[in-house]
CSV table of C-alpha atoms in Angstrom, one decimal:
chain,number,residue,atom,x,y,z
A,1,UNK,CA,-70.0,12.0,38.5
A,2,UNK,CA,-68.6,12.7,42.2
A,3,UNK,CA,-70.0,10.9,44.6
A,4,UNK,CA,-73.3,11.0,46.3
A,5,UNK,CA,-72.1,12.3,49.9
A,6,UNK,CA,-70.5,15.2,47.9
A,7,UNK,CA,-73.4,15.9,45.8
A,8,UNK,CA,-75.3,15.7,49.4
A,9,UNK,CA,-72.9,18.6,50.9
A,10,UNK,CA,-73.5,20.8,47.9
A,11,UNK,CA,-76.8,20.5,47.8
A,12,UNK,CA,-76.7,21.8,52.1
A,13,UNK,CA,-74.4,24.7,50.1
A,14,UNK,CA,-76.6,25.7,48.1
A,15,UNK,CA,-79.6,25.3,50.6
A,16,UNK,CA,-77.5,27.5,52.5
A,17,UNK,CA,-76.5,30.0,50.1
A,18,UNK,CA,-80.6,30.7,49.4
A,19,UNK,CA,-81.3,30.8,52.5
A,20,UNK,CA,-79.1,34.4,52.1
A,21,UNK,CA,-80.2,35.2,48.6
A,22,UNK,CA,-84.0,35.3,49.1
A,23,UNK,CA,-86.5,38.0,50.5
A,24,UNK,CA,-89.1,37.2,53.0
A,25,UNK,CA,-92.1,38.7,54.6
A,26,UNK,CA,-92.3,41.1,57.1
A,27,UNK,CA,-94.5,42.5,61.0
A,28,UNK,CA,-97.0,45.7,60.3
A,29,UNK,CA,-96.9,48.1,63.3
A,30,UNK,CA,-99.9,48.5,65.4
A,31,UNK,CA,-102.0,51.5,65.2
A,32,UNK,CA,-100.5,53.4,68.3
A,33,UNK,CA,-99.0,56.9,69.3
A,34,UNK,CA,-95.9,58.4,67.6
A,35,UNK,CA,-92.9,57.2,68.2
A,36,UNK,CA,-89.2,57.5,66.7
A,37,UNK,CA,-88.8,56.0,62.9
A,38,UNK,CA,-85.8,54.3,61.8
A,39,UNK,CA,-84.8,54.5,58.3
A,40,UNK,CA,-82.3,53.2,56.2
A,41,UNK,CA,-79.4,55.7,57.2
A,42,UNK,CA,-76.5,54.6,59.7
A,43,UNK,CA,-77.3,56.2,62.9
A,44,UNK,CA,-75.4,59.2,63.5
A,45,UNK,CA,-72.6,59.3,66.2
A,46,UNK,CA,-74.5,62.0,68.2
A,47,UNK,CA,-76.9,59.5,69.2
A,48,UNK,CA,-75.6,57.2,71.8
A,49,UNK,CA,-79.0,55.7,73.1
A,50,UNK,CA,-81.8,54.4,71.7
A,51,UNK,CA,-85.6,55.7,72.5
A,52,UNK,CA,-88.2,53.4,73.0
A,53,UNK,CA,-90.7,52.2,71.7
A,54,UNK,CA,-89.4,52.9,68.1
A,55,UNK,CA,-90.9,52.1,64.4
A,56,UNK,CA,-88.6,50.4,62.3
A,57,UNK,CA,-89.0,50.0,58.4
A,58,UNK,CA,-87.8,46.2,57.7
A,59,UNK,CA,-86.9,45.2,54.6
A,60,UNK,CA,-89.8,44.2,53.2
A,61,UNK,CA,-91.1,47.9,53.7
A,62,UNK,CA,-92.7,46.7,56.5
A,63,UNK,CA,-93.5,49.2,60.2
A,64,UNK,CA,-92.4,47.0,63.1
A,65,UNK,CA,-92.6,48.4,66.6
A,66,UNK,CA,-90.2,47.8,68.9
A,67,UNK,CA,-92.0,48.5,72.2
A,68,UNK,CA,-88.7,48.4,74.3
A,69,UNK,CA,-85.2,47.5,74.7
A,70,UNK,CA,-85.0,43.5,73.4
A,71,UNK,CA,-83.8,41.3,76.1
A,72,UNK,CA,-84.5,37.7,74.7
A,73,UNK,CA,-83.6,37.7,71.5
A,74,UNK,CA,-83.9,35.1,68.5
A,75,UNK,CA,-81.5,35.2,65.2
A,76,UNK,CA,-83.1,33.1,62.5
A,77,UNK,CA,-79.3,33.9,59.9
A,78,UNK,CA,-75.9,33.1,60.9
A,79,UNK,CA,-75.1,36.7,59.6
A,80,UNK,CA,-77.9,37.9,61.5
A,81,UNK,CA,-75.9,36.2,64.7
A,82,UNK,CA,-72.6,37.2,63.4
A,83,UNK,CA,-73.9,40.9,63.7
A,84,UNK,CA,-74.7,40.1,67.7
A,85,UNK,CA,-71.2,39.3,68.5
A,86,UNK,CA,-69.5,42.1,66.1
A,87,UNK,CA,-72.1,44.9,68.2
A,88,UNK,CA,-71.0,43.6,71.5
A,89,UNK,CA,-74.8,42.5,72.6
A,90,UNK,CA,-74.3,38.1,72.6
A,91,UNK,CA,-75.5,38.4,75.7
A,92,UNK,CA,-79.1,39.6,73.9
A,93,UNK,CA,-79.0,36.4,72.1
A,94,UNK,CA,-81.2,33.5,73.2
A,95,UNK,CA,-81.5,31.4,70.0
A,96,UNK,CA,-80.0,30.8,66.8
A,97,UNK,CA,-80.4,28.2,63.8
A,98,UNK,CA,-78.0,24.9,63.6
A,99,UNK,CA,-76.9,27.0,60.9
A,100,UNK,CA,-74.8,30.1,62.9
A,101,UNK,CA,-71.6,28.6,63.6
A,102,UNK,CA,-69.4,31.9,64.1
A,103,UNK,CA,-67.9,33.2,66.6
A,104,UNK,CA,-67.5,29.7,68.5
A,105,UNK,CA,-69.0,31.0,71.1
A,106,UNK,CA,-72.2,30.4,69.5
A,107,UNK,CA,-71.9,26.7,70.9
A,108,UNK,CA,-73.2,27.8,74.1
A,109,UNK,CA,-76.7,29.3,72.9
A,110,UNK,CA,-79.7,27.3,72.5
A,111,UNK,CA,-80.2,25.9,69.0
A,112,UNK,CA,-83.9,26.5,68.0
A,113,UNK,CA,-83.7,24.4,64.7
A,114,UNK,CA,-83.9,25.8,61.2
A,115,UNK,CA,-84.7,29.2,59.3
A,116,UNK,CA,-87.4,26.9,57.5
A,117,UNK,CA,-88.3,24.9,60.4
A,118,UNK,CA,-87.8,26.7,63.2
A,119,UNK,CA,-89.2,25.3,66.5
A,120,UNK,CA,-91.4,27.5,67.8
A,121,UNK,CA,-92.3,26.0,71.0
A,122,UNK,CA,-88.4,26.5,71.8
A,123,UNK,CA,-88.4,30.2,71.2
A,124,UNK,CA,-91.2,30.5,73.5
A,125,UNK,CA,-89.7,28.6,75.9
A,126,UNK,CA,-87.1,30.9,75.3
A,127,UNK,CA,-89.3,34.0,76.6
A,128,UNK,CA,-88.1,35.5,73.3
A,129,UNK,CA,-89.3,39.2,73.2
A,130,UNK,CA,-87.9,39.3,69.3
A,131,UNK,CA,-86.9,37.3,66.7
A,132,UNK,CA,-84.8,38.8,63.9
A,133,UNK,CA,-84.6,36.5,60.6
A,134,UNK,CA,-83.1,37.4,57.3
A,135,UNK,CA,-84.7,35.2,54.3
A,136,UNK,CA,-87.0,32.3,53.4
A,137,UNK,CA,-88.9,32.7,56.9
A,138,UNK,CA,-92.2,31.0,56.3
A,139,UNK,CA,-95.2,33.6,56.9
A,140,UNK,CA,-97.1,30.8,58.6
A,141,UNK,CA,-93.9,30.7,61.5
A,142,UNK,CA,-94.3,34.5,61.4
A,143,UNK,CA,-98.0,34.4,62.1
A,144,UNK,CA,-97.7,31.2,64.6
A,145,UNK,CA,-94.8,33.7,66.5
A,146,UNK,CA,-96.9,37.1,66.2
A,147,UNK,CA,-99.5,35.2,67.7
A,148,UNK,CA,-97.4,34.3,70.8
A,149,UNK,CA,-97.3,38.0,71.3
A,150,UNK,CA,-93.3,38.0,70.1
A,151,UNK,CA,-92.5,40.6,67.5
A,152,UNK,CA,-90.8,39.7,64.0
A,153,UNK,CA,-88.2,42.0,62.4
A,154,UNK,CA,-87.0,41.0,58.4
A,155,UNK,CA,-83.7,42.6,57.8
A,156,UNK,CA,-82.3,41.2,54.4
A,157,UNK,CA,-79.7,43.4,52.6
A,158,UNK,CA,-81.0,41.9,49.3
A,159,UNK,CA,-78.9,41.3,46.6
A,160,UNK,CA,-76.6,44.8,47.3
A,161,UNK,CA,-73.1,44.7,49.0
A,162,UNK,CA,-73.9,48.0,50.3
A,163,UNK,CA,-77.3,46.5,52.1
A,164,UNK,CA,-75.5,45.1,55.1
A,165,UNK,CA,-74.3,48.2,56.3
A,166,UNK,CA,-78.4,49.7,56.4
A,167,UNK,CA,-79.2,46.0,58.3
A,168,UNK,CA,-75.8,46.8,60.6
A,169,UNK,CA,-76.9,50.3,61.6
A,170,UNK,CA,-80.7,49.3,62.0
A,171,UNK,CA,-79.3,46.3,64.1
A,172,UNK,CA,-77.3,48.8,66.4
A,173,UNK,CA,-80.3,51.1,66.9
A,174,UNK,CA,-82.7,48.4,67.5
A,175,UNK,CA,-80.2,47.1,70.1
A,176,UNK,CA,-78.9,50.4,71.5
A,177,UNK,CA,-75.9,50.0,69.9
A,178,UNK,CA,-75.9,52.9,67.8
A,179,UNK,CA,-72.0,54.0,68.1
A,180,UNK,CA,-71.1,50.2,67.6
A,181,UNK,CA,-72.7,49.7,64.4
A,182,UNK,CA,-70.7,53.4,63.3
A,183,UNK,CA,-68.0,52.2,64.2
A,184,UNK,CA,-68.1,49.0,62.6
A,185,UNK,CA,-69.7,50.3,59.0
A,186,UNK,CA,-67.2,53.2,58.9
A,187,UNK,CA,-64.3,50.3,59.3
A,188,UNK,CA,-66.0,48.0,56.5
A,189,UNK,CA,-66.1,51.0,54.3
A,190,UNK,CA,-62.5,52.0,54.8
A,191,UNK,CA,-61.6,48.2,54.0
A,192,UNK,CA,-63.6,48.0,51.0
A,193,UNK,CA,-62.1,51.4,49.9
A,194,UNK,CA,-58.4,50.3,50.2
A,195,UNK,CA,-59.1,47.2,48.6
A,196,UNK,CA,-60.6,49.2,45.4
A,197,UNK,CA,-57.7,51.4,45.7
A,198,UNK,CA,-55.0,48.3,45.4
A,199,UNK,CA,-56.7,46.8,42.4
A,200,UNK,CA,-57.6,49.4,40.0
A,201,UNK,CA,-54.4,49.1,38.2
A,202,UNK,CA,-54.8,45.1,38.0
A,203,UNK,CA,-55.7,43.0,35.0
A,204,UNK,CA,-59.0,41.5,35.2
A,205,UNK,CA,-59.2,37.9,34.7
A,206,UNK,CA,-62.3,36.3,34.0
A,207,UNK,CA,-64.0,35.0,36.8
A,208,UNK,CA,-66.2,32.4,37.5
A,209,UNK,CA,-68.2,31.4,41.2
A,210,UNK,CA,-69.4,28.1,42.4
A,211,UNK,CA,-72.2,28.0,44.0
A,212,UNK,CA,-73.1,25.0,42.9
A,213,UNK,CA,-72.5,21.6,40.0
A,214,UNK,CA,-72.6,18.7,38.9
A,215,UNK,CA,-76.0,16.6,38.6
A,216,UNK,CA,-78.7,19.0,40.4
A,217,UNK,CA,-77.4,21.6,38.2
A,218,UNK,CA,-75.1,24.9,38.3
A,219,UNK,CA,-75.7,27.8,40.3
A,220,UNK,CA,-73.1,30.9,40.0
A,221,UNK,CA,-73.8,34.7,41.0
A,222,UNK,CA,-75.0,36.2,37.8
A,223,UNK,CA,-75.9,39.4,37.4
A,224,UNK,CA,-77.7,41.5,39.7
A,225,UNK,CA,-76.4,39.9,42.6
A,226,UNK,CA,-74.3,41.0,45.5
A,227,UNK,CA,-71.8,38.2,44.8
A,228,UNK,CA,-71.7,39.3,41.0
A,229,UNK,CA,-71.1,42.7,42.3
A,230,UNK,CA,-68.3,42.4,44.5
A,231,UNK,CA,-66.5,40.3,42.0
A,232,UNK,CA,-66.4,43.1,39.7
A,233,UNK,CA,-65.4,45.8,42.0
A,234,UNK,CA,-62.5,43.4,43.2
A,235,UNK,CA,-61.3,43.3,39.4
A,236,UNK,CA,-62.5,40.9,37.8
A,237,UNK,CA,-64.7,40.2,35.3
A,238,UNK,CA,-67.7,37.9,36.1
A,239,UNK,CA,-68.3,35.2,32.8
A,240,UNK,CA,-72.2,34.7,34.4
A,241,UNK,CA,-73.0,39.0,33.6
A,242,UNK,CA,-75.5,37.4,31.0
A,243,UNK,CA,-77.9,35.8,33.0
A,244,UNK,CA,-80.6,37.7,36.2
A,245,UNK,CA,-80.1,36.1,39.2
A,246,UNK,CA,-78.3,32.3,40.6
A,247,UNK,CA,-79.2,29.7,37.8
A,248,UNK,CA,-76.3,29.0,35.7
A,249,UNK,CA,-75.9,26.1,33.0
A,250,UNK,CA,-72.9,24.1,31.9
A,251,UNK,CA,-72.8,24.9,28.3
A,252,UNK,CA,-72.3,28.0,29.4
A,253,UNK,CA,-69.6,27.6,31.8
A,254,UNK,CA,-67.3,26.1,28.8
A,255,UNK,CA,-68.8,28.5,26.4
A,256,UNK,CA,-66.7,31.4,28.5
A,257,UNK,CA,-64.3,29.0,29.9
A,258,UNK,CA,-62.7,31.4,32.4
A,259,UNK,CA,-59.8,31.4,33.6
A,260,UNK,CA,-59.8,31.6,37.1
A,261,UNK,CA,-63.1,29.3,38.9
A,262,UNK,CA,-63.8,30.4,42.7
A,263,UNK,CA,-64.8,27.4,44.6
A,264,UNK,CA,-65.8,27.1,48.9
A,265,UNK,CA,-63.3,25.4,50.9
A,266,UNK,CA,-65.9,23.8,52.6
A,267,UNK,CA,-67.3,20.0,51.9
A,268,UNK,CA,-64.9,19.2,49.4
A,269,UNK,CA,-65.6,21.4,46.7
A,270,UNK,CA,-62.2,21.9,44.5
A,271,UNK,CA,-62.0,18.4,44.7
A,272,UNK,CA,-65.2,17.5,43.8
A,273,UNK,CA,-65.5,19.8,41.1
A,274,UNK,CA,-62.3,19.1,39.0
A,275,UNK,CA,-63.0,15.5,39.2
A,276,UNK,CA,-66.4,15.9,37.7
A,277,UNK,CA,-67.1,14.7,34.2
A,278,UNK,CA,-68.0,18.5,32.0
A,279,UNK,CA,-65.7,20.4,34.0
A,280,UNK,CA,-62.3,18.5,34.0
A,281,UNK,CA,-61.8,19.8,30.2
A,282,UNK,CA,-61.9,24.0,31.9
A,283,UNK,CA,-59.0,25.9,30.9
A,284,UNK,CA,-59.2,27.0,34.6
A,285,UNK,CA,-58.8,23.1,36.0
A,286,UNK,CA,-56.3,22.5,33.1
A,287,UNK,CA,-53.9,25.3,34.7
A,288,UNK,CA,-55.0,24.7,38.3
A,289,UNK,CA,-57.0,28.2,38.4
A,290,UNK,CA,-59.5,26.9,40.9
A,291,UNK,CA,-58.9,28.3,43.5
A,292,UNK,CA,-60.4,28.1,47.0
A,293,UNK,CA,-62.0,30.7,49.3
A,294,UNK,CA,-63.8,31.2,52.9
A,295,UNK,CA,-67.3,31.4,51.1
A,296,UNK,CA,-68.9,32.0,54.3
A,297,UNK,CA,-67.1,35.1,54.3
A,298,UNK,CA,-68.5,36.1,51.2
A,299,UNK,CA,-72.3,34.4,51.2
A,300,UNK,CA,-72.7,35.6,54.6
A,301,UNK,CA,-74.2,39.5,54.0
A,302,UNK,CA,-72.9,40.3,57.9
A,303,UNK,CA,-69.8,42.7,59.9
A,304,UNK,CA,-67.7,40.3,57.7
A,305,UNK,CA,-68.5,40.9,54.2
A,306,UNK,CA,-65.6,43.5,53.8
A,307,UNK,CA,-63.1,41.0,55.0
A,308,UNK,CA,-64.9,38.6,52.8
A,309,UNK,CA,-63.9,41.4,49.9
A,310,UNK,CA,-60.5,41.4,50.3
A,311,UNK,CA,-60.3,37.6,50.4
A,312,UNK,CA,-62.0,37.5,47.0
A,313,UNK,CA,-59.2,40.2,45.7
A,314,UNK,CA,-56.5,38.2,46.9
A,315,UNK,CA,-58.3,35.7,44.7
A,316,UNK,CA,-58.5,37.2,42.0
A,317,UNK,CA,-55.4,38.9,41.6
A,318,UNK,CA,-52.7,36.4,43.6
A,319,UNK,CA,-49.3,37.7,44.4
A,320,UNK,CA,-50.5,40.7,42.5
A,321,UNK,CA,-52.4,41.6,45.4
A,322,UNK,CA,-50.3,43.7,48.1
């Protein structure tokens, strides 16, 4: 087996990784007067400010009312923070997780722990007037914040590549930064439609993606999942289409022995993995088919994930790819 610092790192992967891949609860509005709903379309380019108060339907299904323009606000997802800095509004941003480490400029705001932990006499000290999280927030934080008077918003785009662009646009209203978030979805499309364009006439290798290995199991995007999805539209052909959901299982790996194995660039995977007793025999290791990738790019559901795309085509296809 690899060592136990490595298994360490990709356990923090996959820690990570879940952190994206998992729903949370949501804030119910308070009974009040009307006010504008938000619903799962991209705002429209006529609109260039936002009205407050406004209702906004979180992911969850939730009503949350946003009373007034944010001021001090909290991210509780590094895509959630990535979104900030792609809509032009950092200087909203109060808080973020250790986690949120793009653009480097996130260095300079105040570090208010974990999505799991997060310290919530820090966000008060923060004045924040809304915290934004993304998955895994524990309902007891929620309720501890809620009863600090500061309003919770869920946005998760799920397990659907085209989710983030309904959390970009209800980002952009929320923050009256409607024309931004336009801007930015319409660009991500265009991408993710040129890409498609470029590899329709490909072969599609088989494809396999680490999420994680080796002694606290395997964990791949199977089907069902953005990842899994994004994959196929790129061209290839994703070995882990017969299993629901992130849990994978060795036997299964060699079983479809792919030939091309997607690993992060981060803590050492490639070399980690091809080293590991079960996985040296892979055709894919055998023919130095693993190949690595900016996985933040790709597990981070955020203004990004269309770049993230087109790295994973590259992937797949090589020189192929123009």
């Amino acid at each position: 087996m690899y060592k136990k610092s490595k298994s360490t790192k990709l356990i923090l992967v996959l820690f990570l990784l879940m952190l994206v891949f998992s729903g949370c609860s949501g804030k119910k509005a308070e009974n009040g007067p009307s006010v504008p709903s938000v619903e799962t379309e991209t705002p429209s380019g006529n609109s260039l400010d936002t009205a407050y108060p406004l209702v906004v339907t979180d992911s969850t299904g939730n009503e949350v009312t946003i009373s007034e323009k944010p001021m001090n606000v909290v991210s509780l997802a590094p895509s959630i923070t990535e979104t900030f800095f792609a809509l032009g509004v950092e200087e909203l941003l109060v808080g973020r997780t250790e986690y949120c480490d793009y653009p480097s400029e996130v260095s300079g705001i105040e570090s208010i722990g974990t999505l799991q932990e997060p310290n919530i006499e820090k966000i008060a000290e923060l004045e924040a007037d809304l915290v934004i999280a993304s998955t895994h927030f524990k309902e007891e934080a929620q309720k501890k914040l809620e009863e600090l008077g500061i309003t919770v918003l869920v946005l998760n785009p799920n397990d659907s590549f085209e989710g983030v662009y309904d959390v970009i646009g209800k980002m952009g209203t929320v923050l009256d930064a409607q024309v931004k978030a336009e801007e930015i979805v319409v660009s991500m499309k265009e991408k993710v439609s040129s890409v498609e364009e470029k590899v329709k006439e490909l072969s599609s290798p088989s494809v396999y993606y680490v999420v994680g290995y080796g002694e606290y199991g395997d964990y791949t995007a199977g089907k069902g999942t953005f990842i899994s999805e994004m994959i196929e539209r790129a061209g290839g052909i994703n070995v882990a289409d017969d299993v629901e959901g992130w849990s994978y299982s060795l036997e299964k790996l060699v079983e479809h022995d792919p030939q091309m194995i997607l690993v992060s660039k981060y803590y050492e995977t490639k070399s980690g993995f091809i080293s590991t007793e079960g996985y040296k025999e892979l055709t894919a290791v055998k023919e130095d088919k693993v190949v690595e990738i900016d996985s933040n790019l790709i597990d981070r559901q955020g203004p990004r994930l269309a770049d993230g795309f087109e790295a994973l085509a590259k992937a797949i296809h090589q020189d192929d790819f123009r």
